[in-house]
Structures are given as structure tokens and as C-alpha cells.
Coordinates of C-alpha atoms and ligand atoms in Angstrom, one line a residue:
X1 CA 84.1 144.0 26.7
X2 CA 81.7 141.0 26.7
X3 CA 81.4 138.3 29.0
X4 CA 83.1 136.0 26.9
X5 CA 86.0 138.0 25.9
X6 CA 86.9 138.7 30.2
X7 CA 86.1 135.2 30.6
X8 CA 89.0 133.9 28.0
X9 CA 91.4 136.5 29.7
X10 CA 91.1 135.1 33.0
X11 CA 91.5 131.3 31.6
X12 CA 95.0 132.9 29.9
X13 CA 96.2 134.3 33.1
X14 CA 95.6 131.4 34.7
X15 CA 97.4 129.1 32.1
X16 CA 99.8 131.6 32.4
X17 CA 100.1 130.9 36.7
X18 CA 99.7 127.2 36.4
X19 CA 102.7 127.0 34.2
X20 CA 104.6 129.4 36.0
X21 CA 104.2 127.6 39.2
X22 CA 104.3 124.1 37.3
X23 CA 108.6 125.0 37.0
X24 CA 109.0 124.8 40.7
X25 CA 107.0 122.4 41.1
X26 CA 104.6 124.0 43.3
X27 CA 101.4 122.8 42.3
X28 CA 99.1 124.7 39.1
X29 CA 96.3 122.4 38.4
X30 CA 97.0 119.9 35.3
X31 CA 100.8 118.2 35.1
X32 CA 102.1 120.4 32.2
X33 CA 104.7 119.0 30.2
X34 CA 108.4 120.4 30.5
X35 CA 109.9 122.1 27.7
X36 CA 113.1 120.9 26.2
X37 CA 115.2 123.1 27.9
X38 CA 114.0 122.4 31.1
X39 CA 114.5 118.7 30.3
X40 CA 118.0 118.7 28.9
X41 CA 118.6 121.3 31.7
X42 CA 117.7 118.7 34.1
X43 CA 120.2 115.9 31.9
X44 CA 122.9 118.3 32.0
X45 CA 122.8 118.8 36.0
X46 CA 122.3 115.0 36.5
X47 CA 125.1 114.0 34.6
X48 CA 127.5 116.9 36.0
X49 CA 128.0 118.5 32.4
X50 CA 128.9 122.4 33.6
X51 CA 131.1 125.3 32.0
X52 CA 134.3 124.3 31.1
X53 CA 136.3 126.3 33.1
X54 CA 138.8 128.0 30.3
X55 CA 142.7 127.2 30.9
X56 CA 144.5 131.0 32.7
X57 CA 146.0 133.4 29.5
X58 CA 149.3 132.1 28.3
X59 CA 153.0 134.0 29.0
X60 CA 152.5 135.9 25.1
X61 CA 156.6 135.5 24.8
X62 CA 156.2 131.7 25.1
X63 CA 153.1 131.4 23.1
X64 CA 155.0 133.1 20.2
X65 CA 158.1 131.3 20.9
X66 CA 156.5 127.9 21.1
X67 CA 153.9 129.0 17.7
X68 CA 158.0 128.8 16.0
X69 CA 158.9 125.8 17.5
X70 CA 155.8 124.0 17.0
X71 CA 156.3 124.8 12.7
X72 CA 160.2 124.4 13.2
X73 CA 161.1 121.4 11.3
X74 CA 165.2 122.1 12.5
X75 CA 163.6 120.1 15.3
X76 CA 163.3 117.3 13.4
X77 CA 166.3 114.8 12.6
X78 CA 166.5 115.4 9.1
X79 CA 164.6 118.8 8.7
X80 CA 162.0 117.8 7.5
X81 CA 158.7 117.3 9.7
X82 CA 157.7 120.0 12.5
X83 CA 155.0 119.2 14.7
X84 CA 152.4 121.3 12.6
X85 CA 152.9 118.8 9.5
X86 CA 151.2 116.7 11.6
X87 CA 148.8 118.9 14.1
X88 CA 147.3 121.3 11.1
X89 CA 145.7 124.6 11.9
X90 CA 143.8 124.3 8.6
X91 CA 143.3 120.1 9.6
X92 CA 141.3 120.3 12.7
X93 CA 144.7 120.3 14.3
X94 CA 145.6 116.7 12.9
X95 CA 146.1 115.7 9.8
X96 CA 143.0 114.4 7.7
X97 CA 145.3 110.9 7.6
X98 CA 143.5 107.9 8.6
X99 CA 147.7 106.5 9.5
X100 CA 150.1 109.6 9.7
X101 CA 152.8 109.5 6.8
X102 CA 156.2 110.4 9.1
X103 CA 159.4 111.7 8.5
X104 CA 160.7 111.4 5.0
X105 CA 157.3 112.0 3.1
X106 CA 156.1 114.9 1.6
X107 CA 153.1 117.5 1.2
X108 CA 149.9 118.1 4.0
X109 CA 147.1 116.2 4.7
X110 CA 145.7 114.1 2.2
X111 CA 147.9 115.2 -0.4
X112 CA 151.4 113.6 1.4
X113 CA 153.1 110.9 -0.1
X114 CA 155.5 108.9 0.8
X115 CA 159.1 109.0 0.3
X116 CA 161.7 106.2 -0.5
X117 CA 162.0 105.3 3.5
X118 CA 159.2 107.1 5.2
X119 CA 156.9 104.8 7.4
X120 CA 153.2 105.1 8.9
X121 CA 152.7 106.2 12.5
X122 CA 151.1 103.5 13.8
X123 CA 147.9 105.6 15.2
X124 CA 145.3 107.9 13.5
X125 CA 146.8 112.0 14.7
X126 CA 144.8 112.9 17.7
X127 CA 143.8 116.4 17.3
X128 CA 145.1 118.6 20.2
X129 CA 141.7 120.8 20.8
X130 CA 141.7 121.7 24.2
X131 CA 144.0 119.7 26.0
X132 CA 145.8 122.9 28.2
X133 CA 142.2 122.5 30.3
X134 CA 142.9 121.4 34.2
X135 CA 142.6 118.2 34.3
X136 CA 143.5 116.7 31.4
X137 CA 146.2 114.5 32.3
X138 CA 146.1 111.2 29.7
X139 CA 147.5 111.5 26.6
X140 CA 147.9 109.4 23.5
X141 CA 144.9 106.8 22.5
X142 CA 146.5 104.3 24.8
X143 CA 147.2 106.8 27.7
X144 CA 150.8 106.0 27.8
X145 CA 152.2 109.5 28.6
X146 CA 150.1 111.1 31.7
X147 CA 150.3 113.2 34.7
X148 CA 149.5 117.1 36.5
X149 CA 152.2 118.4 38.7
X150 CA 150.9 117.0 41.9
X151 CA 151.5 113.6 40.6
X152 CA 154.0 113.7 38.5
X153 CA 154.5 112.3 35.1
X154 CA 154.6 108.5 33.5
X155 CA 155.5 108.4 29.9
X156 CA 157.0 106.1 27.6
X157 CA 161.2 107.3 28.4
X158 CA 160.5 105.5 32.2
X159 CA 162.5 107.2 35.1
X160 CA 164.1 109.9 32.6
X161 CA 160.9 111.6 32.3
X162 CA 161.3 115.0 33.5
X163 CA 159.3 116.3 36.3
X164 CA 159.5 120.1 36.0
X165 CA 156.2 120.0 33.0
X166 CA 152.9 122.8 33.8
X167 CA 151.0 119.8 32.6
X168 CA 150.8 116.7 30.8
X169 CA 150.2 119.1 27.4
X170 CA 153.9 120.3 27.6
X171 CA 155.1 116.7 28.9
X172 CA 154.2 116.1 25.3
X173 CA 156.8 117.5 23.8
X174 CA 159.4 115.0 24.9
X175 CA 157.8 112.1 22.9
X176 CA 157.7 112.9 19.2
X177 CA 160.4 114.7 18.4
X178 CA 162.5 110.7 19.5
X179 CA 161.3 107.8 17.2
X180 CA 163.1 107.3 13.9
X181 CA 159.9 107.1 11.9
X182 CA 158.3 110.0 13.4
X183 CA 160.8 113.1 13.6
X184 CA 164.3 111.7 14.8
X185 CA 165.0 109.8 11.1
X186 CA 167.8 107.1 11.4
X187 CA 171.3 106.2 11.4
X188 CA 172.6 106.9 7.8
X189 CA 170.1 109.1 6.6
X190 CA 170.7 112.6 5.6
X191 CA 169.1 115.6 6.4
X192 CA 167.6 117.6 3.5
X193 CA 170.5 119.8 2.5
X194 CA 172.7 117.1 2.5
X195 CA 174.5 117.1 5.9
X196 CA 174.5 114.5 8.4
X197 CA 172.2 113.5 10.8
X198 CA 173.4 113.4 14.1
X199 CA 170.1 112.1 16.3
X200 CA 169.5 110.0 13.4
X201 CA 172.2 107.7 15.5
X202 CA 170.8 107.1 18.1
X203 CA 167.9 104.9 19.2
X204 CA 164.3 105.4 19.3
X205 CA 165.1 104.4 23.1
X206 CA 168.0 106.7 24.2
X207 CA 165.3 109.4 25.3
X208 CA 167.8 111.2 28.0
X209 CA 170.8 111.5 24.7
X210 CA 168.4 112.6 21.8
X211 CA 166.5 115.3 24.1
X212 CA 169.7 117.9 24.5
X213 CA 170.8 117.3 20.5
X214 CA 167.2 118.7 19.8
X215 CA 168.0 121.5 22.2
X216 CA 171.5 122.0 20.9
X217 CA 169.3 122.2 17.5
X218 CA 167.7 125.4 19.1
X219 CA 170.3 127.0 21.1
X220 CA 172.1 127.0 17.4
X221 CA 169.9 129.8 16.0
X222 CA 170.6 133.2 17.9
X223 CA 166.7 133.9 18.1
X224 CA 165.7 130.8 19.4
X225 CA 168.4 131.4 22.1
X226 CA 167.5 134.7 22.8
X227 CA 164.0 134.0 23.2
X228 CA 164.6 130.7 25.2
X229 CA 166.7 133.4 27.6
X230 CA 164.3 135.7 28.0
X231 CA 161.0 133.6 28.5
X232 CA 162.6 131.9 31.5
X233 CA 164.5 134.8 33.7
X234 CA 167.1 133.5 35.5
X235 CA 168.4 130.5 33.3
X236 CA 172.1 130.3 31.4
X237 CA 172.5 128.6 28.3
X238 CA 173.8 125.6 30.3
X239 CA 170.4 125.6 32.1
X240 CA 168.0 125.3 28.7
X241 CA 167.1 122.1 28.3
X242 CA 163.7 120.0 26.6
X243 CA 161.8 121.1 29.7
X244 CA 161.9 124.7 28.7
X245 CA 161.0 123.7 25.1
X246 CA 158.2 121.8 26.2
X247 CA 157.2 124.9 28.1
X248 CA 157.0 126.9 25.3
X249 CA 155.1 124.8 22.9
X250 CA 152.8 123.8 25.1
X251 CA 151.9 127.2 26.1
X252 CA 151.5 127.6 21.7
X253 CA 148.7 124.1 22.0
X254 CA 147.1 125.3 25.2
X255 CA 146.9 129.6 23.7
X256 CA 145.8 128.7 20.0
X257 CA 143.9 125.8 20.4
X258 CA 141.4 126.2 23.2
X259 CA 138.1 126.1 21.5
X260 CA 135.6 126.1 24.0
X261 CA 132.7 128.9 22.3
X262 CA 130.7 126.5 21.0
X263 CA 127.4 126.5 20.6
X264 CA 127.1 124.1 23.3
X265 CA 129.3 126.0 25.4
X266 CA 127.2 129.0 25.1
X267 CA 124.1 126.4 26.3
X268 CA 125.8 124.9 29.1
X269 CA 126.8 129.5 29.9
X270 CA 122.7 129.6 29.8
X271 CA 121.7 130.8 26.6
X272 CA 118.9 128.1 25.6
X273 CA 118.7 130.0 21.9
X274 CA 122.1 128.8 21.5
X275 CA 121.0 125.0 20.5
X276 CA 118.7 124.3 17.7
X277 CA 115.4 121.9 18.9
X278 CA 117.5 118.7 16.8
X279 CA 120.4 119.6 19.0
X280 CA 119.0 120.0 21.8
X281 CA 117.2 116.7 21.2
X282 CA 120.5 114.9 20.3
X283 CA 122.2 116.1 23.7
X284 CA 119.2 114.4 25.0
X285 CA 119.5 111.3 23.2
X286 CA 123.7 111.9 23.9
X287 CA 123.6 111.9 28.0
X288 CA 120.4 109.9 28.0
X289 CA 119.2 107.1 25.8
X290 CA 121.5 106.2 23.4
X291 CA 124.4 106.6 26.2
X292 CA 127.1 107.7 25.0
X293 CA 127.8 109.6 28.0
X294 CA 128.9 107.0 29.7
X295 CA 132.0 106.8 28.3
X296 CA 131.7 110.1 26.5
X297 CA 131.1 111.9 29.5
X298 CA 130.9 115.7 30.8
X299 CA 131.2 119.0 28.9
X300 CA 134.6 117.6 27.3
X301 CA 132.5 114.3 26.0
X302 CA 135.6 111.6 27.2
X303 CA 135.8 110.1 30.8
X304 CA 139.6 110.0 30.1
X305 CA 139.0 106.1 30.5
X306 CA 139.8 103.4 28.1
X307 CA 136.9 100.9 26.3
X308 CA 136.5 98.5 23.6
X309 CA 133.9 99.2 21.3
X310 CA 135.5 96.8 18.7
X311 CA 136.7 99.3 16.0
X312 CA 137.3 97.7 12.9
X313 CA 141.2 96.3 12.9
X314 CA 142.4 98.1 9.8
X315 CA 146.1 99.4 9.1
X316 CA 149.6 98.5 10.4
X317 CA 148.3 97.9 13.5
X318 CA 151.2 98.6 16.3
X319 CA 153.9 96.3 17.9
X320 CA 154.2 92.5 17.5
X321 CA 150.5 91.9 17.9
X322 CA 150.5 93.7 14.6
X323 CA 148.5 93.9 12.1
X324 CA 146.4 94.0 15.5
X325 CA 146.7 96.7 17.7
X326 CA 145.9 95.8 21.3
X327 CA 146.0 99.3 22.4
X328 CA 145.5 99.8 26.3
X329 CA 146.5 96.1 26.4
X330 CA 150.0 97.1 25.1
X331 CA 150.5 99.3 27.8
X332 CA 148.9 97.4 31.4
X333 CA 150.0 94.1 29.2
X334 CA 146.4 92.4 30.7
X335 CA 144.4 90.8 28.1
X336 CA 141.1 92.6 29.3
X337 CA 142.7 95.7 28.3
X338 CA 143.5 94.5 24.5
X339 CA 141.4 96.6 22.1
X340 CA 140.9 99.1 24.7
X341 CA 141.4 102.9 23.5
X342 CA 140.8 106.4 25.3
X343 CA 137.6 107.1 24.9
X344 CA 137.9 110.5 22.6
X345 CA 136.7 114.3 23.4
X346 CA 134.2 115.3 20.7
X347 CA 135.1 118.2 21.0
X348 CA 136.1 120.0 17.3
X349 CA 135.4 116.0 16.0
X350 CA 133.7 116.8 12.9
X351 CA 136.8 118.7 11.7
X352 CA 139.4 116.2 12.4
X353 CA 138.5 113.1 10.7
X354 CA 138.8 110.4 9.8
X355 CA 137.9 108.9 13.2
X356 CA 138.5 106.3 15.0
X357 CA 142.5 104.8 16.8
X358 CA 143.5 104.5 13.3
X359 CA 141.4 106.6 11.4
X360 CA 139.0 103.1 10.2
X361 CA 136.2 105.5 9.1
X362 CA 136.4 108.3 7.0
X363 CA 132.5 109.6 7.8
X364 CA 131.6 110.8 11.0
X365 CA 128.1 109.2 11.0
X366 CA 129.6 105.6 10.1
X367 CA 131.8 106.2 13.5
X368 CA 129.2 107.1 15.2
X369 CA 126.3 104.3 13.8
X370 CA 129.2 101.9 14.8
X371 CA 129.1 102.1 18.1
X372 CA 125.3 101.2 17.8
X373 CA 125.9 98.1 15.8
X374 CA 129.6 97.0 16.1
X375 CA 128.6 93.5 14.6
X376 CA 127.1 94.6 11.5
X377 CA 129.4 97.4 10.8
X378 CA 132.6 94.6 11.2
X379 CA 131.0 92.7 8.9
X380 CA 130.2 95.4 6.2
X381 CA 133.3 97.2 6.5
X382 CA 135.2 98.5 3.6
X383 CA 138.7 99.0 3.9
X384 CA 138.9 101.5 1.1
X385 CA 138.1 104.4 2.9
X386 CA 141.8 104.5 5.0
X387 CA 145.2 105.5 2.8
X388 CA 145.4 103.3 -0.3
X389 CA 148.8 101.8 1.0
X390 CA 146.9 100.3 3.5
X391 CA 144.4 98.7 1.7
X392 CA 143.6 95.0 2.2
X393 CA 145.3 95.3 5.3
X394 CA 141.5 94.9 7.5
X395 CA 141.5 91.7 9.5
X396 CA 138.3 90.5 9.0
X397 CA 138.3 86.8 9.8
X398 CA 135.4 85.3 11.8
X399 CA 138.4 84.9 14.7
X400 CA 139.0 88.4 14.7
X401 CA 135.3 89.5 15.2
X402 CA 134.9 87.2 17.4
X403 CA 137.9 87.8 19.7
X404 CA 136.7 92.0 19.5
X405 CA 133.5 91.4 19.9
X406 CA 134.1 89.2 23.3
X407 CA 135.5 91.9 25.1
X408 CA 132.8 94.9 24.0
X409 CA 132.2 97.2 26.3
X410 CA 128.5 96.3 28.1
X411 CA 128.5 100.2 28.1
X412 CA 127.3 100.4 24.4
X413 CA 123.7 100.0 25.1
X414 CA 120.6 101.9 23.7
X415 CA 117.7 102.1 26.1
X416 CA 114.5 101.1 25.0
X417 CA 113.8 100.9 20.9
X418 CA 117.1 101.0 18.7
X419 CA 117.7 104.7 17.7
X420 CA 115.7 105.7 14.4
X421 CA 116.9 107.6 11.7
X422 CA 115.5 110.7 12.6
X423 CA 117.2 110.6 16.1
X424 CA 120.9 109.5 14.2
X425 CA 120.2 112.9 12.6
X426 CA 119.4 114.5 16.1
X427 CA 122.6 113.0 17.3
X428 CA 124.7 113.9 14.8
X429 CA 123.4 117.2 14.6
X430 CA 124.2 117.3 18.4
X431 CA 128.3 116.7 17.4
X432 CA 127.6 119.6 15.0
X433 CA 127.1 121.9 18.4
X434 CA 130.3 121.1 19.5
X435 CA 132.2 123.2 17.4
X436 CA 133.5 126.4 17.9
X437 CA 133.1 128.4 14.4
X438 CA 137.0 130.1 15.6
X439 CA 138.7 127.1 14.6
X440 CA 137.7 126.9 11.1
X441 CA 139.8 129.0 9.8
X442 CA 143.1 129.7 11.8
X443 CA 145.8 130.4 8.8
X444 CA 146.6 133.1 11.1
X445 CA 148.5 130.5 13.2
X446 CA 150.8 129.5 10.8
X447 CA 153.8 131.7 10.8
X448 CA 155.2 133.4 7.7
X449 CA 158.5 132.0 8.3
X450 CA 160.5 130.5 11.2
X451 CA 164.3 131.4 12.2
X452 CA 165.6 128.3 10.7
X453 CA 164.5 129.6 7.3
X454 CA 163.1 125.8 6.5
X455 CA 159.8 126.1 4.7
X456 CA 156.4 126.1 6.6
X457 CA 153.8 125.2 4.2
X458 CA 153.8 121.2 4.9
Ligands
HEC501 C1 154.3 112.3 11.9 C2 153.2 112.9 12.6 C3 153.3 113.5 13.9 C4 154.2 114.5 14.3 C5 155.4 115.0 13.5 C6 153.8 114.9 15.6 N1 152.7 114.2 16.0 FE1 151.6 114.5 17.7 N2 150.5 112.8 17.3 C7 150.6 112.1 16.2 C8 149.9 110.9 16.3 C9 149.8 109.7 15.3 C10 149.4 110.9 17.6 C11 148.6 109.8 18.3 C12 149.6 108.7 18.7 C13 149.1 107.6 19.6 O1 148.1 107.8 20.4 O2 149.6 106.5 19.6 C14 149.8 112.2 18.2 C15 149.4 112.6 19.5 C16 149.7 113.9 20.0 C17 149.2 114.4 21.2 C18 148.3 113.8 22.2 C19 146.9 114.3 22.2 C20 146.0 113.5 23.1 O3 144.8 113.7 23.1 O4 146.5 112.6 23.8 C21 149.8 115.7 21.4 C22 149.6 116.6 22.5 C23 150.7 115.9 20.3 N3 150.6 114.7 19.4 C24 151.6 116.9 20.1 C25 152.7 116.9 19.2 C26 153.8 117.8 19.3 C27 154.0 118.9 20.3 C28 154.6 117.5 18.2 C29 155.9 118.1 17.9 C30 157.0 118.0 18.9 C31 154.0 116.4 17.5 N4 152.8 116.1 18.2 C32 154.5 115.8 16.4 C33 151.3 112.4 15.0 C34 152.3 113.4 15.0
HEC502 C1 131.7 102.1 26.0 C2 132.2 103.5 25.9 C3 131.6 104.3 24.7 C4 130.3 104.6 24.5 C5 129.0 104.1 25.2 C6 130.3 105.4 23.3 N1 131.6 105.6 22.8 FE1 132.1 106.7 21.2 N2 134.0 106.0 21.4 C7 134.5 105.3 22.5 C8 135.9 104.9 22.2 C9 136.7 104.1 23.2 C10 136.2 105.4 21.0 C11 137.5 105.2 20.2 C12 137.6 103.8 19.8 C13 138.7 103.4 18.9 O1 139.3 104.3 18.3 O2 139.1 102.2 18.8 C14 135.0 106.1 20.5 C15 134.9 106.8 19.3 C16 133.9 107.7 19.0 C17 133.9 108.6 17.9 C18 135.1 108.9 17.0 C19 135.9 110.0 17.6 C20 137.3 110.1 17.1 O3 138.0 111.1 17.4 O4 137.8 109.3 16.3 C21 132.7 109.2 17.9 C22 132.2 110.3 16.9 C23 131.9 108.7 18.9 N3 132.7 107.7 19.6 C24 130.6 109.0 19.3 C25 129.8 108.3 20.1 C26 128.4 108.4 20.2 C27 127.5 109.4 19.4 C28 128.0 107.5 21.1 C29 126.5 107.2 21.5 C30 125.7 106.6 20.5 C31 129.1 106.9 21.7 N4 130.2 107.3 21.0 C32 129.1 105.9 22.7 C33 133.8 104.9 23.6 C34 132.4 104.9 23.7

């Protein structure tokens, strides 16, 4: 061997020292740079981003009994709607709406149309990815339903909200199947084979009446009762009541739509060849620079707290303030709460657009750039992009802006130089990482019929 050649071995082995002593920070003589991983590694321990610790395996008779509710439209006023017409397996577990069409329209998704009476939900569909996780207690964009068992529960039926709930997934149940527009339809109306509607009668307040007629709606079918029976030992008929429903379906949410086997998830688990280097650059730009985890924050990307980031005012709009919706304002009725909405998990986001409290953009990157410009992107925005009924309807005086732009959320802050394109890109493909390749196809979710014999393909 010549000189030379031994002499080059020895400078390799001691690169090879210096940078293995370099990661502990012992000493090796010339600072070498820290890979990517060891960076974002870093990020992820500084900002508290760990495993998501996966919700405990769901009671299988519940599951199945709550996958038949949850796609059972007898629970609906009319017949019509079931909870899946408007939490999709095959729509990101929404509805690819930027308003919801309720009760009374027809078809899935994009392609529903409205019938002679039906209305828009006020909101854009929140997806329901993950929420069976511990510790996931504040529901709706405006938080008005929350609670654990410790707690208890708030939500928007006041003292007559049951206690009994596993978690504030199941305390879900109790709210849509009671507004007119959403499930409950209204006084008059008949149900599709022509027979009256007895919740219809009631009002979209009379929580503690309409919750044992939707039961009653249940107990009615032999299987439903049977099943009810057997997943709770112990109980009578007499004793079944919206609780046990609630049970049940959220046991369906928390078993079929966990998705935490991202690859993100599988980073955070320890396998660095689980990101590519653009996302792994994009988480770095996500918890670091650009800042986003500060509201978006941890492995579930939301601090469960509410923020204006002045989202363009397009739609119905909700309540008396509308066409404005006031959101966490409604709620806490303080004005530095108007415009406030739960900061969402990104978890699953690219497949449940369009984004945003009432669905205002229909790409993902224009929700995102947003938040980096809010000014510009008022200005410029197009109003063409949300359900064609509701075109026209953005509120885009100077007032307006003004008024959302007061209140912005000093959280929306870049560090340094504004983001470049190249980092947008890193960014997004950052949001790409966060979802789990089970969830893009689960047909297998939707039953091939449901006792009630009413249909299950919208
Ligand atoms: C007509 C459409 C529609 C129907 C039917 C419907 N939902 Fe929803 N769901 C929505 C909309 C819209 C929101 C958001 C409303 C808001 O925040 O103001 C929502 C929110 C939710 C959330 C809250 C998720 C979160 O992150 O806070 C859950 C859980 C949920 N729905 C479950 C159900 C269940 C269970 C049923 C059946 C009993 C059901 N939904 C029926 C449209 C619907
Ligand atoms: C000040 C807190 C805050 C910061 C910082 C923030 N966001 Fe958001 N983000 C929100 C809130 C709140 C919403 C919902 C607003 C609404 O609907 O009116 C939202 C909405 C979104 C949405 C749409 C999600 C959906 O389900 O509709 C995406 C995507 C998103 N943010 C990504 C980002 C990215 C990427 C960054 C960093 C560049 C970021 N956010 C920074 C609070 C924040």
C-alpha cells in the first residue's frame, strides 16, 4: 500500500470519529453541520411533537352496530340524511361541500342538489379523522360541544346534556340528529314514503323530547333492538336511551376513522426514511419559521384553541350577524372572540377539502398561502370557488377587511424573509406526510345495507 493511500485511510477514519463524536457533542475538531434529521429531530422534541398515542381497540359489537347507525337515515326526521351523507368514507370523512346541503336534498358530495325546502348548514363539514384520541375534547369549529368524563360535558342542549358519554366523540351524537335543517326536518313535512313526521314537530330547541323519538326510531327495528340489548348487558328496553346510541357510533368514528400511519407518524416512531428531504424541510419550516405551529401545534397540528386568521367571509354566514359569521364570538358573546375558529388538525386535510370554517377555498395551497398574506388574499378573492348558490354572497367591503383584519391573530408571523416558492412547495409537501394511504380508499366501510332497508349510497 503506498504512503498516500494509508495516509487518506486515516484522514477517513478520522472524519468518520469527528462526526461521530460531533452528535453528542463531545468535541471532533471542526463544527460539522447537523443533518436534517438531527435538526428536525431537535424541532420535534422542542416543540413536544411525540407519537400519538392510538385510542384502546373498540367493543367489535358496538363498532358494527354504530357502522349501521351512523349510514341509518331512519335516524333522520324524514328518512332521508344519515350521518354518512354527510361524513363520507370515500370524502375524507366530510363531504367535499364548501356549505353542507341538509336534509331534503339529494345525491353525495359535489353532486347533491338541493331540494324544494332543503337549506345549507351554516359551516363547512369537519372531517372526523381521529377524534376518539385522549384528549380531544372541543368539537365543532366554534367549540360549542366539549368535554372528557372527568369534566363533564357543555354542549349546545344546556343542563339536558347527558353526562354518561366515553368522550366528547360520542357526546356528538346528541347534536345533529335535532335541527330542522340538518336531520330532524320540520313541522308539516313528510318523510319520504309519505308518512308523517313526528320529530319534524318539535323545535330545533326541545333537545330532551326529540332525543327518545330518535331512539323510539331504533328500538322500532328488531335488530337495532337486539343489538342495543346485547352491547350494553344489563339494560331493558326502558333503559336504552341516546346515550347508548351515542356509544355505539362513536365507538364506529373512533374504530374506522383513526388514521394515524402516516408517513409522519412513522417519523415521529423513528424511521428518518419515512419523510422525503422537501418534507422533512417543510416540518422544519411548519414548527419553525413560517410558524404554523403555534396554533397548529403537536403531532395532531391544532392547539384545540380558537384564532382569527381573517378567512374570507363567504356563504350564509351563521345567526343574526349573518351573512358574517362571528364564530367563537357567537359562543363567549365577547367581541375579541368574533372571527375566531378552532384552529383545525391537518391531519387527513388534503383529502377533505375545501378548507377553511366554511369551505372559502377550494385549493389547499390558496388556504395555506392565506395565512401568509390574509390582506392580499381578501382582496383577490373569488367567490366562485364555494357552491354556485352561494355565489356573490362574499363580503368584501373595505369595512369588512378592515374589521377582520383588526383582530388577526399576531401569531401569523414568518420569521426572517417571507417564505419563497420553493419553501410553499416544501410546506405543502409537508401536509402531503400527513396522510395515512388507509384512508383513501375505505368503501369497505359502507355497509351493503342497513336494517331499515333505506338506501345507503348518498
Ligand atoms: C347535513 C350534514 C351533516 C350531517 C347529516 C351530520 N353532520 Fe356532522 N358535521 C356537519 C357540519 C357542517 C359540521 C361542522 C359544524 C360546525 O362546526 O358548526 C359537523 C361536525 C361534526 C363533528 C365535529 C368534528 C370536530 O372536529 O369537531 C362530528 C364528530 C360529527 N359532525 C359527527 C356527526 C354524526 C355522528 C352525525 C350523525 C348523527 C353527523 N355528524 C351528521 C355536517 C353534518
Ligand atoms: C394564528 C394561528 C394559526 C397559525 C399561525 C396558522 N394557522 Fe392555519 N389555521 C388556523 C385557523 C384558526 C384556521 C381555520 C380558520 C377558519 O376556518 O376561519 C386555519 C386553517 C388552516 C388550514 C385549512 C384547514 C381546514 O381544515 O380547513 C390549513 C391547511 C392551514 N391552516 C395550514 C397552516 C399553515 C401551513 C400554517 C403556517 C404557514 C398555518 N396554518 C398557520 C390557525 C392558524
Amino acid at each position: 500500500m503506498s504512503a498516500s493511500r494509508v495516509l487518506a485511510g486515516v484522514l477517513a477514519s478520522v472524519a468518520l470519529v469527528g462526526a461521530c463524536s460531533g452528535e453528542d457533542g463531545t468535541g471532533g475538531n471542526a463544527p460539522i453541520a447537523p443533518s436534517l434529521d438531527q435538526e428536525l429531530t431537535e424541532l420535534l422534541a422542542a416543540e413536544g411533537v411525540k407519537p400519538v398515542e392510538k385510542p384502546a381497540a373498540q367493543d367489535p359489537g358496538l363498532v358494527k352496530l354504530g357502522q349501521l347507525l351512523f349510514f341509518e337515515k331512519e335516524l333522520s326526521g324524514r328518512r332521508n340524511i344519515a350521518c354518512s351523507t354527510c361524513h363520507h368514507p370515500l370524502l375524507g370523512s366530510a363531504d367535499g361541500q364548501s356549505q353542507s346541503r341538509g336534509q331534503g336534498a339529494t345525491g353525495l358530495g359535489p353532486q347533491r342538489v338541493h331540494g324544494p325546502k332543503s337549506l345549507f348548514l351554516a359551516r363547512n363539514t369537519l372531517s372526523i379523522w381521529n377524534r376518539g384520541v385522549k384528549g380531544w375534547d372541543t368539537m365543532f369549529w366554534d367549540g360549542r360541544l366539549a368535554g372528557n368524563p372527568t369534566d363533564g360535558y357543555i354542549s349546545p342542549a344546556g343542563d339536558a346534556t347527558p353526562q354518561e358519554f366515553s368522550n366528547a366523540l360520542a357526546a356528538f351524537f346528541i347534536i345533529p340528529i335535532t335541527p330542522g335543517e340538518e336531520m330532524r326536518g320540520f313541522q308539516g313535512e313528510l318523510d319520504v314514503n309519505g308518512n308523517p313526521n313526528e320529530i319534524g314537530d318539535l323545535t330545533d330547541a326541545d333537545f330532551a323530547q326529540i332525543w327518545p323519538l330518535v331512539v323510539a326510531r331504533a328500538m322500532a327495528i328488531p335488530e337495532y333492538r337486539d343489538a342495543l340489548l346485547a352491547a350494553f348487558p344489563g339494560t331493558t328496553e326502558a333503559d336504552i336511551n341516546v346515550v347508548h346510541l351515542a356509544e355505539a357510533v362513536g365507538a364506529f368514528m373512533t374504530d374506522a376513522f383513526t388514521a394515524l400511519d402516516t408517513p409522519f407518524d412513522r417519523y415521529l416512531a423513528g424511521n428518518h426514511g419515512a419523510l422525503s428531504d422537501a418534507q422533512k424541510r417543510g416540518a422544519m419550516l411548519f414548527y419553525g419559521r413560517a410558524n404554523c405551529g403555534s396554533c397548529h401545534s403537536g403531532s395532531l397540528q391544532t392547539d384545540f384553541g380558537f384564532h382569527n386568521i381573517a378567512a374570507p367571509q363567504v356563504g350564509t354566514g351563521k345567526g343574526e350577524e349573518a351573512p358574517l359569521d362571528y364564530g367563537r364570538g357567537r359562543i363567549t358573546l365577547k367581541e375579541e372572540d368574533r372571527f375566531k375558529f378552532r384552529t383545525p388538525s391537518l391531519r387527513n386535510t388534503e383529502l377533505e377539502g375545501p378548507w377553511m370554517h366554511n369551505g372559502a377555498y377550494a385549493h389547499l395551497e390558496d388556504a395555506v398561502r392565506h395565512h401568509l398574506d390574509p390582506e392580499a388574499f381578501l382582496k383577490a378573492y373569488n367567490d366562485k370557488q364555494v357552491e354556485p348558490e352561494l355565489w356573490g354572497t362574499y363580503q368584501n367591503s373595505e369595512e369588512t377587511r378592515k374589521t377582520l383584519l383588526a383582530s388577526l391573530d399576531p401569531m401569523l408571523k414568518v420569521e426572517g424573509a417571507p417564505l419563497t416558492d420553493a419553501e410553499v412547495a416544501d410546506l405543502m409537501a409537508f401536509l402531503s406526510a400527513l396522510t395515512d394511504p388507509a384512508s383513501l380508499n375505505q368503501l369497505y366501510l359502507i355497509p351493503d345495507s342497513v336494517p331499515s332497508g333505506l338506501p345507503v349510497d348518498d
